[in-house]
Short mmCIF file of C-alpha atoms in Angstrom, two decimals:
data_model
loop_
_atom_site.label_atom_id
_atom_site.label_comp_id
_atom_site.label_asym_id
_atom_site.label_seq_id
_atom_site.Cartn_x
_atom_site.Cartn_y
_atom_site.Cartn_z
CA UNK A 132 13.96 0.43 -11.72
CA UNK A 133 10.95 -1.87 -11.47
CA UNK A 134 9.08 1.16 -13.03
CA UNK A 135 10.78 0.89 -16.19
CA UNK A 136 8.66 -1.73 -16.67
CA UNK A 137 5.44 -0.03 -17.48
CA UNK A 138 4.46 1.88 -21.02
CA UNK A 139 2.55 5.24 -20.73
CA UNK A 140 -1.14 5.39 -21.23
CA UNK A 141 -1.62 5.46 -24.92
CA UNK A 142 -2.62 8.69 -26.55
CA UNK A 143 -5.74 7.52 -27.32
CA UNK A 144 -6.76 7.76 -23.61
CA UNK A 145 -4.76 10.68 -23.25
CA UNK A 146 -6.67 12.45 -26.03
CA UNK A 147 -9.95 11.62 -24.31
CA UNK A 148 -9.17 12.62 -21.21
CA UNK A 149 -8.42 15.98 -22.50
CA UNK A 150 -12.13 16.53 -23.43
CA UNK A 151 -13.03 16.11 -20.57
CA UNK A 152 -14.80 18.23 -17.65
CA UNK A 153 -13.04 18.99 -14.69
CA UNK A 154 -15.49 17.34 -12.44
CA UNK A 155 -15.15 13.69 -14.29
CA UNK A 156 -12.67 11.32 -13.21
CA UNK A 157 -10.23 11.49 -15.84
CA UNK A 158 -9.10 15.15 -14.79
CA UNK A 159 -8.64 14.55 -11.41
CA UNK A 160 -6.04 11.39 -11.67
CA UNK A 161 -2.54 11.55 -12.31
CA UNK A 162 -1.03 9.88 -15.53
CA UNK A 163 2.10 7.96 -16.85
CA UNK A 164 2.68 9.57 -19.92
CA UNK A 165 5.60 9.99 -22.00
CA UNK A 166 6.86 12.78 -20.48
CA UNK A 167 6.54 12.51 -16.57
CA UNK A 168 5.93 10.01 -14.04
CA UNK A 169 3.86 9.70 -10.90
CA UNK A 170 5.22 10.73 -7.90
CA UNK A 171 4.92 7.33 -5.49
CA UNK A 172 5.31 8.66 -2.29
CA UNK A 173 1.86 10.83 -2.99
CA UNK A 174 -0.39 8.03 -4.62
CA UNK A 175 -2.60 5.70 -2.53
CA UNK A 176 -3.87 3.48 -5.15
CA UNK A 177 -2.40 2.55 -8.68
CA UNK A 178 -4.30 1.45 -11.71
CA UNK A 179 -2.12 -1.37 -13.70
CA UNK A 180 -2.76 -2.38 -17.22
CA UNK A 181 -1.14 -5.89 -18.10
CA UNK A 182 -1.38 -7.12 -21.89
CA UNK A 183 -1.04 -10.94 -21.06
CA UNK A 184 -3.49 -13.38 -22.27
CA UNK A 185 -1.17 -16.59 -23.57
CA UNK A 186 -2.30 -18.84 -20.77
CA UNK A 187 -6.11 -17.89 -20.83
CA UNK A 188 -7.71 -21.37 -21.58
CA UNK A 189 -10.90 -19.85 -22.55
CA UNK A 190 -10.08 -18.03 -25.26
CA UNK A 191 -6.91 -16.24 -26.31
CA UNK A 192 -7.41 -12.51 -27.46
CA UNK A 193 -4.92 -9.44 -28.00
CA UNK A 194 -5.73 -7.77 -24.21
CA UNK A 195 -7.18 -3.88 -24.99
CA UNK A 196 -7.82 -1.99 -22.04
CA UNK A 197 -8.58 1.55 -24.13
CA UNK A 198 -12.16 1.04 -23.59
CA UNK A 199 -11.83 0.33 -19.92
CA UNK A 200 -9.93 3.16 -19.37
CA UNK A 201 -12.23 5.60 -21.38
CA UNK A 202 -15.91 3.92 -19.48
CA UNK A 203 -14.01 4.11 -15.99
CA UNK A 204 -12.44 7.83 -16.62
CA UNK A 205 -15.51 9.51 -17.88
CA UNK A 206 -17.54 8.91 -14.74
CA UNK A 207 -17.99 11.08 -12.12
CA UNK A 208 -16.09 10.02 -8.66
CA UNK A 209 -17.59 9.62 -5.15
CA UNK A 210 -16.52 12.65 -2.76
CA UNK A 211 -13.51 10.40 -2.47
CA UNK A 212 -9.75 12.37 -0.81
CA UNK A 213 -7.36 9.36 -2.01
CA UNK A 214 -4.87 10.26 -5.17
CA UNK A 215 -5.39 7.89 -8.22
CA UNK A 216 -2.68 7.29 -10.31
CA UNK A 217 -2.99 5.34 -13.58
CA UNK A 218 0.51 4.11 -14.52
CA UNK A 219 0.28 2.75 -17.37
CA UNK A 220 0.27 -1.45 -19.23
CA UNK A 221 3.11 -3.97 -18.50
CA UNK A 222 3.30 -5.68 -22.14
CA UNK A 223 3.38 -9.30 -22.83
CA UNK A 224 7.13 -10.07 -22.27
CA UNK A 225 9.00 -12.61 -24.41
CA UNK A 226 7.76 -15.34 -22.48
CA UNK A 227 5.08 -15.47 -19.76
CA UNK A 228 7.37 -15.91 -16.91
CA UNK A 229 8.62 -12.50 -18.14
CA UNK A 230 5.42 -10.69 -17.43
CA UNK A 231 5.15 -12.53 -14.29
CA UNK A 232 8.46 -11.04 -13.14
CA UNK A 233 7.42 -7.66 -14.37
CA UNK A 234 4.51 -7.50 -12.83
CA UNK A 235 5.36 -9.21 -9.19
CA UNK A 236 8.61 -6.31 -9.18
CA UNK A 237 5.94 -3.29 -10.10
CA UNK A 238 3.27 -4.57 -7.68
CA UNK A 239 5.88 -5.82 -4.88
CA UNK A 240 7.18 -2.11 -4.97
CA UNK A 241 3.76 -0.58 -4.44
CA UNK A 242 2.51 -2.76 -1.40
CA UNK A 243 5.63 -1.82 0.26
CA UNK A 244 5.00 2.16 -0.57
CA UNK A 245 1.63 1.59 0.93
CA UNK A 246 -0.08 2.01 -2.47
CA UNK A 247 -2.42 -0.18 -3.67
CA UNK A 248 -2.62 -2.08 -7.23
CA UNK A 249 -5.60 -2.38 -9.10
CA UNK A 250 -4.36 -4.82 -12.04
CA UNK A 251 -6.51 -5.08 -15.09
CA UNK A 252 -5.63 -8.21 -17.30
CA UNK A 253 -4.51 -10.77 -19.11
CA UNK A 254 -5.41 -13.91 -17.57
CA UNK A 255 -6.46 -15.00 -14.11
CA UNK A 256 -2.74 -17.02 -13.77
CA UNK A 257 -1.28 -13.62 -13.24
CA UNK A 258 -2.96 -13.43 -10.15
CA UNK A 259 0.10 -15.76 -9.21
CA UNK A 260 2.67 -12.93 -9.76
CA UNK A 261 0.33 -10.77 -7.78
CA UNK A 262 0.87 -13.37 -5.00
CA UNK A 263 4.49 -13.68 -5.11
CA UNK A 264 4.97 -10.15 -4.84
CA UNK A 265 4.81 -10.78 -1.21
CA UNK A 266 7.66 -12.40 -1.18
CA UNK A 267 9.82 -10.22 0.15
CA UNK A 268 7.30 -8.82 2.73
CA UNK A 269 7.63 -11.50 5.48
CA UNK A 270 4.11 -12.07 6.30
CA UNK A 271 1.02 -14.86 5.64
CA UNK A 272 -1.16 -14.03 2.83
CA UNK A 273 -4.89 -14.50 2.58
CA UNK A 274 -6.20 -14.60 -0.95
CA UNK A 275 -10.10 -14.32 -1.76
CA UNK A 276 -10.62 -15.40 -5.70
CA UNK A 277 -14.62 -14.44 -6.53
CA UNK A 278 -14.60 -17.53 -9.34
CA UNK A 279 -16.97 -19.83 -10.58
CA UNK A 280 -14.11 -22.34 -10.07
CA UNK A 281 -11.52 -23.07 -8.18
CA UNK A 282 -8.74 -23.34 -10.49
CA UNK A 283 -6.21 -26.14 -9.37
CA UNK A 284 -4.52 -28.09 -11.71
CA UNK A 285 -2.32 -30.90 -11.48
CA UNK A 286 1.26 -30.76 -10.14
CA UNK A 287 3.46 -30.80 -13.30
CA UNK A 288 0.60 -28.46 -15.37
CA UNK A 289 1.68 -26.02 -16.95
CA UNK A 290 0.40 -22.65 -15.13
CA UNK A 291 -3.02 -21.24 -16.87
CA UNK A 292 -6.09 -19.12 -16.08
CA UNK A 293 -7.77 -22.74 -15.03
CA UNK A 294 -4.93 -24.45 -12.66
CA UNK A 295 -3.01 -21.11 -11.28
CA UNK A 296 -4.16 -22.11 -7.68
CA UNK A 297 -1.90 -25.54 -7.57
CA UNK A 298 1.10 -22.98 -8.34
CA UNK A 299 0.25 -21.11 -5.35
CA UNK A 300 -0.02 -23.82 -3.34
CA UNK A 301 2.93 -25.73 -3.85
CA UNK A 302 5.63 -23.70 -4.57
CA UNK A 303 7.90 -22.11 -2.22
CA UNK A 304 8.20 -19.83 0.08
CA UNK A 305 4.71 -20.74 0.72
CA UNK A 306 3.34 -17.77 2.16
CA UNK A 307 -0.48 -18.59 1.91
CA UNK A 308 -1.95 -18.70 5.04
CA UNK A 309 -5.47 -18.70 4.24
CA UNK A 310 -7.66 -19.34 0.31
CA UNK A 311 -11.30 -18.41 -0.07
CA UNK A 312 -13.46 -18.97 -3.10
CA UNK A 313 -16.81 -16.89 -3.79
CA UNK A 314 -18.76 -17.87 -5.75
CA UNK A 315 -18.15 -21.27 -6.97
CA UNK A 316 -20.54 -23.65 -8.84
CA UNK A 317 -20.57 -27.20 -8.29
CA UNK A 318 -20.42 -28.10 -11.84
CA UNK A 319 -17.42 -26.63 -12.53
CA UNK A 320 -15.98 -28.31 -9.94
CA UNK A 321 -15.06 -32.14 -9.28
CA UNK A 322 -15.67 -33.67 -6.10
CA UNK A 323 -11.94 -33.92 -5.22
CA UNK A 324 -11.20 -30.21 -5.78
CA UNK A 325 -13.81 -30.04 -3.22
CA UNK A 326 -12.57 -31.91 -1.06
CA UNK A 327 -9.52 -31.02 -1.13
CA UNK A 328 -10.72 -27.15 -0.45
CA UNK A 329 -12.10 -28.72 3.29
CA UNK A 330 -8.76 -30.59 3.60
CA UNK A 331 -6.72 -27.83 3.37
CA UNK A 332 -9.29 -25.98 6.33
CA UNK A 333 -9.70 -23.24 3.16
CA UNK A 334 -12.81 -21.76 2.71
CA UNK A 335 -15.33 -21.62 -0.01
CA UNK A 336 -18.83 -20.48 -0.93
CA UNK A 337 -21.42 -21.48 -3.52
CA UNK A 338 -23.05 -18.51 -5.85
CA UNK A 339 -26.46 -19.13 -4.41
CA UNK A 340 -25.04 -18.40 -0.74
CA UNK A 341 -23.53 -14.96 -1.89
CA UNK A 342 -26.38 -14.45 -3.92
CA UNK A 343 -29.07 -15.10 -1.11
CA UNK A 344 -26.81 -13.47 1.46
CA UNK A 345 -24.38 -11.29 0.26
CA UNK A 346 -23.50 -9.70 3.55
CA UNK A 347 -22.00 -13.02 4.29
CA UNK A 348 -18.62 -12.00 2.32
CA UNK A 349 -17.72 -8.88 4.27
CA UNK A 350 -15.84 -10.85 6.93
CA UNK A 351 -14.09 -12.35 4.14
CA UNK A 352 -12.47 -9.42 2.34
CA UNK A 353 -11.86 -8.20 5.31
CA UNK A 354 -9.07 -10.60 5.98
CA UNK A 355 -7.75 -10.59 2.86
CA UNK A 356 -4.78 -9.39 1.75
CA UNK A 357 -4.94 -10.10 -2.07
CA UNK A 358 -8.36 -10.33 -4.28
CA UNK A 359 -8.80 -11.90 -7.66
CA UNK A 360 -11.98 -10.92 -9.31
CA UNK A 361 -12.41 -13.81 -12.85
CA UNK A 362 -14.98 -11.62 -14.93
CA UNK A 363 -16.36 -15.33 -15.95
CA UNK A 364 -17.96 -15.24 -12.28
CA UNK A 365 -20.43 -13.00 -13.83
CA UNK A 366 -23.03 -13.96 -15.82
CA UNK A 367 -23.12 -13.16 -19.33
CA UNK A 368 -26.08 -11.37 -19.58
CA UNK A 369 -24.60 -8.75 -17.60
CA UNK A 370 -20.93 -9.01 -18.42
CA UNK A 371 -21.63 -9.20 -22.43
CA UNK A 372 -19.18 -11.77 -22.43
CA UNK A 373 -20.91 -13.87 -25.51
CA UNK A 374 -17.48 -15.71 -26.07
CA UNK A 375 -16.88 -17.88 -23.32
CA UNK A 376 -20.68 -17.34 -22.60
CA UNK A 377 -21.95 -18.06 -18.71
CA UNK A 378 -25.54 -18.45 -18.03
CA UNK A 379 -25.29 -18.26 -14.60
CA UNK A 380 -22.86 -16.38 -12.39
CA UNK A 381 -23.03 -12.82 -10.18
CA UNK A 382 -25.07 -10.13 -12.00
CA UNK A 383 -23.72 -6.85 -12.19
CA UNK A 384 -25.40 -5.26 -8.73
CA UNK A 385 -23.57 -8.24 -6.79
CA UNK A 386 -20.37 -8.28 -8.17
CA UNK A 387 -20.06 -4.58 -7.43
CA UNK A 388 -21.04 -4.66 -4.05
CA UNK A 389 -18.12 -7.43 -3.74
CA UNK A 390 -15.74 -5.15 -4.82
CA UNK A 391 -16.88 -2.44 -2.58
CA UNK A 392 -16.61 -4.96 0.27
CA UNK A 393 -12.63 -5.87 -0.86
CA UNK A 394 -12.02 -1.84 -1.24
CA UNK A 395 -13.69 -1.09 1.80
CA UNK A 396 -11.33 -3.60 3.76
CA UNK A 397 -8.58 -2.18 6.11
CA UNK A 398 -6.56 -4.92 5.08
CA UNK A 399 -6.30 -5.76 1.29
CA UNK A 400 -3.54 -4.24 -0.29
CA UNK A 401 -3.49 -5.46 -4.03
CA UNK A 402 -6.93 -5.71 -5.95
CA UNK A 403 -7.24 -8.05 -9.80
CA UNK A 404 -9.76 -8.48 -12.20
CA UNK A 405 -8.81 -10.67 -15.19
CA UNK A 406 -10.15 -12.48 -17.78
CA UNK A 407 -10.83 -10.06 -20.07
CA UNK A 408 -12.44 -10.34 -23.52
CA UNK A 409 -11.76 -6.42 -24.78
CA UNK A 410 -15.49 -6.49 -25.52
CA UNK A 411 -17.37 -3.22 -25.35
CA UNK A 412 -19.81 -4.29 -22.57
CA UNK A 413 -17.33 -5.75 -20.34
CA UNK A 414 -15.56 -2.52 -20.75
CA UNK A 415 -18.09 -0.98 -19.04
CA UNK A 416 -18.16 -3.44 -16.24
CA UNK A 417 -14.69 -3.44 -15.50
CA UNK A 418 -15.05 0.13 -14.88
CA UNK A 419 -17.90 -0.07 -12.44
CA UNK A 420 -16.05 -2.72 -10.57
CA UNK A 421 -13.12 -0.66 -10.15
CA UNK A 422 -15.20 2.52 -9.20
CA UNK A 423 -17.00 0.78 -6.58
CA UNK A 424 -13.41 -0.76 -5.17
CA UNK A 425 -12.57 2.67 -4.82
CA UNK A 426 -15.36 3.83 -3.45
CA UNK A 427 -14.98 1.52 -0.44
CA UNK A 428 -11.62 2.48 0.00
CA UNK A 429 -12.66 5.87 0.47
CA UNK A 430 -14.85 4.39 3.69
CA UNK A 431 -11.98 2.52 5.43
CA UNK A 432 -12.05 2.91 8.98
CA UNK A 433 -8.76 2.27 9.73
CA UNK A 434 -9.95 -0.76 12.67
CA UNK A 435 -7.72 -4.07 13.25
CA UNK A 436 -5.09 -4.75 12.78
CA UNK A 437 -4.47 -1.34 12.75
CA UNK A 438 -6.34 0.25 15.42
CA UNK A 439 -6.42 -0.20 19.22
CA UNK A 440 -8.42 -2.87 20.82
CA UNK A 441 -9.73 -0.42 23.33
CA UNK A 442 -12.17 0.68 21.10
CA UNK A 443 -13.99 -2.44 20.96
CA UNK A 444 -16.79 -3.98 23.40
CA UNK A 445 -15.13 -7.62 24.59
CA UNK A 446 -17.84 -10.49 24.81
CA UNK A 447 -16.51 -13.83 26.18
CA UNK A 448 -19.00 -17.24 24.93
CA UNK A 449 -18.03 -19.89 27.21
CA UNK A 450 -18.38 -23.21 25.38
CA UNK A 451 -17.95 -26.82 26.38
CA UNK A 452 -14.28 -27.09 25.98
CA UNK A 453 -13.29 -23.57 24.88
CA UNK A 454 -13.77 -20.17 25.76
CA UNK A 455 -14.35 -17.77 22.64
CA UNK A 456 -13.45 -14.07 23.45
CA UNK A 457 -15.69 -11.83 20.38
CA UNK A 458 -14.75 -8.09 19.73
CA UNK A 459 -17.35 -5.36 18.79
CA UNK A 460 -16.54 -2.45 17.24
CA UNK A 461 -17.94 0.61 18.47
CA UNK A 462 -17.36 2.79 15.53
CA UNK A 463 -19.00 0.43 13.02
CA UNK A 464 -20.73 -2.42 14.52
CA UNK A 465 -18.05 -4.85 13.00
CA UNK A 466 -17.60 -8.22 14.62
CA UNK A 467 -14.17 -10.35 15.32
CA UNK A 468 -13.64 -13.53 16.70
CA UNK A 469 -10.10 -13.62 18.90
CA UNK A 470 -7.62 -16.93 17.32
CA UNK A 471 -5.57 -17.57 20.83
CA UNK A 472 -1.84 -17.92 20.67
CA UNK A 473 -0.84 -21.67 20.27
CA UNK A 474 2.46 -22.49 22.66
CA UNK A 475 2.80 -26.18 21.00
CA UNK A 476 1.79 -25.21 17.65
CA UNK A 477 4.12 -23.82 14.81
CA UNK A 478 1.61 -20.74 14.98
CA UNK A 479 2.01 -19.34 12.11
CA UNK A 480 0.70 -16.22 12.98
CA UNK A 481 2.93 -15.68 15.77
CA UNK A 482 0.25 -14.14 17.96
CA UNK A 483 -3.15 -14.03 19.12
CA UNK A 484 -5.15 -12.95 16.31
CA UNK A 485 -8.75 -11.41 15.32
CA UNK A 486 -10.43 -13.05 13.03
CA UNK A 487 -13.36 -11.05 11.08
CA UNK A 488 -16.81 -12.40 11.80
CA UNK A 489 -20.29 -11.57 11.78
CA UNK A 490 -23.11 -10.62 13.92
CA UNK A 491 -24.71 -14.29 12.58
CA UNK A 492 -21.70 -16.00 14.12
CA UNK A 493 -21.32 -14.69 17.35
CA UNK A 494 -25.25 -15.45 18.08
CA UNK A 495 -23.88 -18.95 16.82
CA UNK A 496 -21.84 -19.25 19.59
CA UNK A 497 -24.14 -18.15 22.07
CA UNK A 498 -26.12 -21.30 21.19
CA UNK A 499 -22.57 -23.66 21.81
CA UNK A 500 -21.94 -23.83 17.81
CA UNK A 501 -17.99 -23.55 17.05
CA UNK A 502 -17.80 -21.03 14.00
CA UNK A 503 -16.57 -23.16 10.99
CA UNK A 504 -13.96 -20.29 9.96
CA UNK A 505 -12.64 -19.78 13.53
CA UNK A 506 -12.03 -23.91 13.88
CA UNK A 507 -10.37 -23.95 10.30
CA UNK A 508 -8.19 -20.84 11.31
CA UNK A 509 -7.33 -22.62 14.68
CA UNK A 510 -6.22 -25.90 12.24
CA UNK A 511 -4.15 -23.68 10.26
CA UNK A 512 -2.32 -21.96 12.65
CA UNK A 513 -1.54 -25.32 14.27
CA UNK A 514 -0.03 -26.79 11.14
#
C-alpha cells in the first residue's frame, strides 16, 4: 500500500506529546505510531515528514523535523472542527527518484481521499513529486511557489532545489496549466528567466509588491491547486536561517498571512514548505506557517468551483472589443473574472471558467484596462 511508505512519528515526539495538556494541539491530533494507523476516510488534512535533502544546492544537512513537530504541537489551536492527522516521515530512499515515487504515491492517494498534505522537507525539488501526484487525477494544475527565485534550470540539469521548475515544465503529461511566483527578487533572477516567465503568460510578483500590498496574493492562492512555500523567501532575521543567510525576503508576519491565504483557499489541495535547515528558530517558523495554513482552512467557504453561481451578483464591463462578465460573492465580498469558452481554441479548460480577481481589478475594467491575469489566462487556454 502506498502507506507502507511512511515511518511512525518517532518516540521522541510521542513522549512529548504525552506531557501535554488536553487543550494543546498535540492531544487533539491523531498519530502514526507503531502500533495503529490513521483512519483516512476521517482525516481532512495530513501532516508529511520527508527526510530528503541530496539535491538542496544550498546546503546539504541530515533533514530533522523533531523540533518542528514539538514548536507546532505544543500550541494551542484556533476553534478549528477539521481532524489532523500527523502520519509520519517518508525516509530518503536509495536514490532520489525513490523518494520522489514515495512521496507522489502517499500524496496522490490523499488528494484523491479529499485530504490534504502538508509536506515538511527535504528540498524544494520535491515539490516536483508533489506535482506529479496529479497525474492520475485528469485535471490542469496551478502551482503558486512563494520563492525568492524562480528555479528553472537548463534542459538536461540534473533536478535540484534551484532548477526543479524546468522539470515541471517539460516533462510529460504536462498537466500545468498555470505557474505563479511570489515573491521573487530581481537579483536572483536573470533577465531570460524573466522573460521567459511573460512568455509562457505565467505570472509573477516582486517581494516589494507583496510586501506593499499583500492583499494582492489572495486571488492567487485561490486558484491554486498546489503551493510551495522555499523557507529562503524569508529573511533571515526572522527565519534564523544564518546558513544560507538572506538579508532580504518576507518577515515572519507576511509569510504567515500567505499561508493563511493558501489554507483559506477552496481550491488548494496539497500545501509544501521546504528548504529546511533543522535549526531551532526555523523550527519555530515552520510551525507558525503550518498553524496559520490551518487556520485558514478552518474559514473555507466552500464558493467556486464548488458552489452555485446563483449566489453571486453578475456585473458585465463592456470594453472595446470584449465584454468582461465579473462575479461578486455575496457571502464574502470575493471577486471573479468569467474566462469564456473558446470554440477554435484547444481550451484547455474545457469550459467557461472563473478566474479569482480582486476588487482593484474589476474597477480596472471599469476604466477599459484588460486585467493582465485574465488576458494571460485567455492565452493559455488558447494554446
Amino acid at each position: 500500500m502506498e502507506f507502507d511508505f511512511l515511518e511512525p512519528v518517532s518516540e521522541g515526539v510521542l513522549k512529548f506529546i504525552s506531557s501535554l495538556s488536553s487543550q494543546e494541539l498535540g492531544s487533539k491530533i491523531v498519530l502514526h505510531t507503531q502500533d495503529q494507523f490513521p483512519d483516512i476516510d476521517k482525516i481532512n488534512i495530513a501532516i508529511i515528514g520527508v527526510l530528503e535533502d541530496r539535491r538542496n544546492i544550498d546546503i546539504v544537512n541530515e533533514v530533522n523535523l523533531t523540533a518542528v513537530r514539538k514548536k507546532l504541537y505544543g500550541m494551542f489551536p484556533g476553534n478549528w472542527d477539521a481532524s489532523i492527522a500527523d502520519l509520519g516521515d517518508i525516509l530518503a530512499g536509495e536514490s532520489v527518484e525513490d523518494t520522489y515515487f514515495a512521496l507522489k504515491k502517499v500524496t496522490s492517494s490523499l488528494i484523491k481521499n479529499k485530504v490534504i498534505p502538508i509536506v515538511i522537507g527535504g528540498s524544494q525539488d520535491l515539490t516536483y513529486a508533489l506535482y506529479r501526484a496529479y497525474d492520475d487525477l485528469e485535471q490542469m494544475v496551478n502551482m503558486v511557489s512563494v520563492d525568492n527565485r524562480f528555479d528553472f534550470g537548463k534542459e538536461n540539469e540534473i533536478v535540484s532545489s534551484n532548477s526543479y521548475l524546468t522539470k515541471i515544465i517539460i516533462d510529460e503529461p504536462n498537466n500545468l496549466f498555470n505557474y505563479c511566483n511570489i515573491g521573487y527578487q530581481t537579483y536572483y533572477n536573470s533577465q531570460e528567466e524573466i522573460d521567459l516567465i511573460e512568455k509562457l503568460f505565467f505570472d509573477a510578483y516582486r517581494l516589494g509588491e507583496i510586501s506593499n500590498n499583500i492583499a494582492l496574493a489572495e486571488p492567487v492562492f485561490r486558484d491554486a491547486d498546489l503551493v510551495s512555500i522555499d523557507l529562503n523567501s524569508v529573511k533571515s532575521s526572522d527565519s534564523g536561517n544564518t546558513i544560507s543567510f538572506e538579508p532580504n525576503g518576507f518577515n515572519g508576519k507576511e509569510i504567515c498571512s500567505l499561508a493563511r491565504y493558501a489554507g483559506i483557499s477552496d481550491k488548494v489541495s496539497s500545501f509544501g514548505i521546504f528548504n529546511h535547515n533543522s535549526s531551532m528558530p526555523e523550527a519555530a517558523l515552520i510551525a507558525q506557517i503550518i498553524w496559520y495554513f490551518v487556520e485558514g482552512y478552518h474559514y473555507r467557504s466552500k464558493e467556486y468551483p464548488f458552489g452555485s453561481r446563483t449566489n453571486y451578483l453578475k456585473y458585465i464591463v463592456p470594453l472595446e472589443d470584449e465584454e468582461l462578465i465579473f462575479y461578486k460573492s455575496d457571502k464574502t465580498d470575493r471577486w471573479w473574472i468569467e474566462i469564456p469558452f473558446l470554440s477554435n481554441g484547444s481550451n484547455k479548460l474545457k469550459r467557461n471558467t472563473l478566474l479569482p480577481c480582486s476588487y482593484d481589478e474589476y474597477l480596472c475594467a471599469c476604466n477599459q484596462e484588460l486585467p493582465e491575469r485574465w488576458w494571460k489566462a485567455q492565452r493559455k487556454n488558447a494554446l
